[in-house]
Amino acid sequence: MSVVKSALPEEDLKIVGEALQGALVDLVDLSLVGKQVHWNIIGPRFRSVHLQLDDVVATARKHSDTVAERAAAIGVTPDGRAATVAATSGIDTVHNGWIKDADVVGFLVDSLNSVVERMRERVRATDEPDPVTQDILIQVTADLEKHAWMFQAENV
């Protein structure tokens, strides 16, 4: 039962709710793995990559709040609990311990690209049912693609 009623038809609400929940999980996990590698990076590019990771984490956190609030606004309860994120995230697990700067960059490129790919699927899925949500997901995708570009440039 939803206490918040949506103007969206039930079928559209299901599509949009799934897109928002998937985006939320990816963004929460991206912020967590971003901090994990931020704390454990080593190597000659430590400082520049360390600072760049803060930007990714800030972006992921900002957008996760926007995505969760959009879900709530249309009557879908957002679920960003650790167990949900761990069970449903599409981001690979980062290993524990020190991580060389080049490996961090490679991991972030892969993680960002996989999240961007899923975001683009969500953008397509929400085109007809809810252009408002689609606009939010487009902005998320644009910001994550910018981060992916910047990390790719680190490993050229």
mmCIF file of C-alpha atoms in Angstrom:
data_model
loop_
_atom_site.group_PDB
_atom_site.id
_atom_site.type_symbol
_atom_site.label_atom_id
_atom_site.label_comp_id
_atom_site.label_asym_id
_atom_site.label_seq_id
_atom_site.Cartn_x
_atom_site.Cartn_y
_atom_site.Cartn_z
ATOM 1 C CA MET A 1 0.000 0.000 0.000
ATOM 2 C CA SER A 2 1.268 3.435 -0.875
ATOM 3 C CA VAL A 3 0.387 6.459 1.210
ATOM 4 C CA VAL A 4 1.613 8.713 -1.593
ATOM 5 C CA LYS A 5 -0.584 8.525 -4.668
ATOM 6 C CA SER A 6 0.915 8.903 -8.112
ATOM 7 C CA ALA A 7 -0.696 10.376 -11.183
ATOM 8 C CA LEU A 8 1.069 7.688 -13.206
ATOM 9 C CA PRO A 9 -0.917 4.654 -14.316
ATOM 10 C CA GLU A 10 0.013 1.488 -12.394
ATOM 11 C CA GLU A 11 1.881 -0.081 -15.338
ATOM 12 C CA ASP A 12 3.967 3.069 -15.859
ATOM 13 C CA LEU A 13 4.587 3.374 -12.125
ATOM 14 C CA LYS A 14 6.021 -0.145 -12.074
ATOM 15 C CA ILE A 15 8.462 0.633 -14.914
ATOM 16 C CA VAL A 16 9.496 3.958 -13.429
ATOM 17 C CA GLY A 17 9.770 2.547 -9.906
ATOM 18 C CA GLU A 18 12.080 -0.230 -11.089
ATOM 19 C CA ALA A 19 14.229 2.264 -12.993
ATOM 20 C CA LEU A 20 14.509 4.554 -9.975
ATOM 21 C CA GLN A 21 15.263 1.694 -7.576
ATOM 22 C CA GLY A 22 17.963 0.327 -9.867
ATOM 23 C CA ALA A 23 19.480 3.787 -10.218
ATOM 24 C CA LEU A 24 19.404 4.284 -6.456
ATOM 25 C CA VAL A 25 21.211 1.008 -5.791
ATOM 26 C CA ASP A 26 23.878 1.764 -8.396
ATOM 27 C CA LEU A 27 24.448 5.261 -7.030
ATOM 28 C CA VAL A 28 24.630 4.166 -3.397
ATOM 29 C CA ASP A 29 27.062 1.390 -4.267
ATOM 30 C CA LEU A 30 29.140 3.703 -6.460
ATOM 31 C CA SER A 31 29.502 6.084 -3.522
ATOM 32 C CA LEU A 32 30.535 3.221 -1.238
ATOM 33 C CA VAL A 33 33.099 1.648 -3.560
ATOM 34 C CA GLY A 34 34.363 5.123 -4.422
ATOM 35 C CA LYS A 35 35.109 5.751 -0.751
ATOM 36 C CA GLN A 36 36.601 2.282 -0.283
ATOM 37 C CA VAL A 37 39.177 2.802 -3.028
ATOM 38 C CA HIS A 38 39.640 6.436 -1.929
ATOM 39 C CA TRP A 39 40.849 5.216 1.466
ATOM 40 C CA ASN A 40 43.073 2.464 0.073
ATOM 41 C CA ILE A 41 44.718 3.927 -3.024
ATOM 42 C CA ILE A 42 48.505 3.926 -3.257
ATOM 43 C CA GLY A 43 50.924 4.944 -5.968
ATOM 44 C CA PRO A 44 52.452 7.952 -7.676
ATOM 45 C CA ARG A 45 49.071 9.367 -8.729
ATOM 46 C CA PHE A 46 47.635 8.976 -5.237
ATOM 47 C CA ARG A 47 46.721 12.620 -4.688
ATOM 48 C CA SER A 48 45.087 13.404 -8.021
ATOM 49 C CA VAL A 49 43.066 10.178 -8.120
ATOM 50 C CA HIS A 50 42.229 10.462 -4.407
ATOM 51 C CA LEU A 51 40.718 13.904 -5.003
ATOM 52 C CA GLN A 52 38.949 12.795 -8.175
ATOM 53 C CA LEU A 53 37.310 9.984 -6.212
ATOM 54 C CA ASP A 54 35.804 12.559 -3.847
ATOM 55 C CA ASP A 55 34.109 14.152 -6.854
ATOM 56 C CA VAL A 56 32.605 10.839 -7.947
ATOM 57 C CA VAL A 57 31.353 10.106 -4.435
ATOM 58 C CA ALA A 58 29.805 13.580 -4.124
ATOM 59 C CA THR A 59 28.059 13.155 -7.485
ATOM 60 C CA ALA A 60 26.738 9.706 -6.574
ATOM 61 C CA ARG A 61 25.475 10.890 -3.191
ATOM 62 C CA LYS A 62 23.788 13.986 -4.636
ATOM 63 C CA HIS A 63 22.043 11.997 -7.350
ATOM 64 C CA SER A 64 21.074 9.136 -5.035
ATOM 65 C CA ASP A 65 19.129 11.619 -2.912
ATOM 66 C CA THR A 66 17.428 13.120 -5.973
ATOM 67 C CA VAL A 67 16.531 9.663 -7.313
ATOM 68 C CA ALA A 68 15.205 8.447 -3.945
ATOM 69 C CA GLU A 69 13.140 11.577 -3.474
ATOM 70 C CA ARG A 70 11.688 11.246 -6.975
ATOM 71 C CA ALA A 71 10.662 7.684 -6.161
ATOM 72 C CA ALA A 72 9.024 8.801 -2.912
ATOM 73 C CA ALA A 73 7.280 11.680 -4.697
ATOM 74 C CA ILE A 74 5.544 9.272 -7.061
ATOM 75 C CA GLY A 75 4.619 6.797 -4.328
ATOM 76 C CA VAL A 76 7.462 4.286 -4.655
ATOM 77 C CA THR A 77 9.375 3.573 -1.455
ATOM 78 C CA PRO A 78 13.103 3.857 -2.136
ATOM 79 C CA ASP A 79 15.306 1.131 -0.670
ATOM 80 C CA GLY A 80 18.930 2.086 -0.093
ATOM 81 C CA ARG A 81 19.570 -0.351 2.750
ATOM 82 C CA ALA A 82 22.966 -2.043 2.803
ATOM 83 C CA ALA A 83 21.466 -5.512 2.323
ATOM 84 C CA THR A 84 19.468 -4.362 -0.706
ATOM 85 C CA VAL A 85 22.470 -2.635 -2.251
ATOM 86 C CA ALA A 86 24.702 -5.664 -1.648
ATOM 87 C CA ALA A 87 22.148 -8.049 -3.138
ATOM 88 C CA THR A 88 21.172 -6.046 -6.216
ATOM 89 C CA SER A 89 24.052 -3.827 -7.291
ATOM 90 C CA GLY A 90 25.553 -4.327 -10.710
ATOM 91 C CA ILE A 91 28.953 -2.957 -9.674
ATOM 92 C CA ASP A 92 31.778 -5.441 -9.187
ATOM 93 C CA THR A 93 33.133 -5.939 -5.698
ATOM 94 C CA VAL A 94 36.320 -4.097 -4.908
ATOM 95 C CA HIS A 95 38.957 -6.149 -3.115
ATOM 96 C CA ASN A 96 40.081 -5.320 0.378
ATOM 97 C CA GLY A 97 43.463 -3.780 1.119
ATOM 98 C CA TRP A 98 45.782 -1.382 -0.667
ATOM 99 C CA ILE A 99 45.074 -0.815 -4.341
ATOM 100 C CA LYS A 100 47.539 0.574 -6.877
ATOM 101 C CA ASP A 101 46.462 3.830 -8.474
ATOM 102 C CA ALA A 102 46.297 2.322 -11.988
ATOM 103 C CA ASP A 103 44.073 -0.491 -10.677
ATOM 104 C CA VAL A 104 41.799 2.039 -8.956
ATOM 105 C CA VAL A 105 41.455 3.971 -12.195
ATOM 106 C CA GLY A 106 40.693 0.796 -14.144
ATOM 107 C CA PHE A 107 38.152 -0.299 -11.558
ATOM 108 C CA LEU A 108 36.441 3.106 -11.635
ATOM 109 C CA VAL A 109 36.333 3.160 -15.422
ATOM 110 C CA ASP A 110 34.709 -0.284 -15.455
ATOM 111 C CA SER A 111 32.309 0.609 -12.643
ATOM 112 C CA LEU A 112 31.274 3.918 -14.156
ATOM 113 C CA ASN A 113 30.815 2.407 -17.613
ATOM 114 C CA SER A 114 28.641 -0.401 -16.254
ATOM 115 C CA VAL A 115 26.495 2.070 -14.303
ATOM 116 C CA VAL A 116 26.222 4.356 -17.338
ATOM 117 C CA GLU A 117 25.097 1.423 -19.478
ATOM 118 C CA ARG A 118 22.322 0.589 -17.006
ATOM 119 C CA MET A 119 21.380 4.270 -16.672
ATOM 120 C CA ARG A 120 20.997 4.531 -20.433
ATOM 121 C CA GLU A 121 18.646 1.521 -20.343
ATOM 122 C CA ARG A 122 16.639 3.302 -17.642
ATOM 123 C CA VAL A 123 16.553 6.494 -19.706
ATOM 124 C CA ARG A 124 15.063 4.516 -22.601
ATOM 125 C CA ALA A 125 12.610 2.687 -20.328
ATOM 126 C CA THR A 126 11.245 5.908 -18.788
ATOM 127 C CA ASP A 127 10.887 7.847 -22.055
ATOM 128 C CA GLU A 128 7.164 7.250 -22.462
ATOM 129 C CA PRO A 129 5.978 6.452 -18.932
ATOM 130 C CA ASP A 130 7.565 9.430 -17.163
ATOM 131 C CA PRO A 131 9.638 12.123 -18.892
ATOM 132 C CA VAL A 132 10.237 13.817 -15.514
ATOM 133 C CA THR A 133 12.084 10.765 -14.216
ATOM 134 C CA GLN A 134 13.805 10.409 -17.569
ATOM 135 C CA ASP A 135 15.166 13.961 -17.235
ATOM 136 C CA ILE A 136 16.628 13.105 -13.831
ATOM 137 C CA LEU A 137 18.226 9.928 -15.193
ATOM 138 C CA ILE A 138 19.630 11.823 -18.180
ATOM 139 C CA GLN A 139 21.403 14.244 -15.845
ATOM 140 C CA VAL A 140 22.749 11.375 -13.735
ATOM 141 C CA THR A 141 24.049 9.690 -16.876
ATOM 142 C CA ALA A 142 25.689 12.859 -18.171
ATOM 143 C CA ASP A 143 27.507 13.439 -14.882
ATOM 144 C CA LEU A 144 28.679 9.823 -14.644
ATOM 145 C CA GLU A 145 29.866 9.845 -18.262
ATOM 146 C CA LYS A 146 31.940 12.929 -17.467
ATOM 147 C CA HIS A 147 33.581 11.102 -14.562
ATOM 148 C CA ALA A 148 34.189 8.039 -16.753
ATOM 149 C CA TRP A 149 35.893 10.226 -19.351
ATOM 150 C CA MET A 150 38.119 11.832 -16.746
ATOM 151 C CA PHE A 151 39.155 8.479 -15.270
ATOM 152 C CA GLN A 152 39.785 7.004 -18.732
ATOM 153 C CA ALA A 153 42.121 9.904 -19.451
ATOM 154 C CA GLU A 154 44.112 8.947 -16.335
ATOM 155 C CA ASN A 155 45.126 5.587 -17.825
ATOM 156 C CA VAL A 156 46.050 6.570 -21.365
#
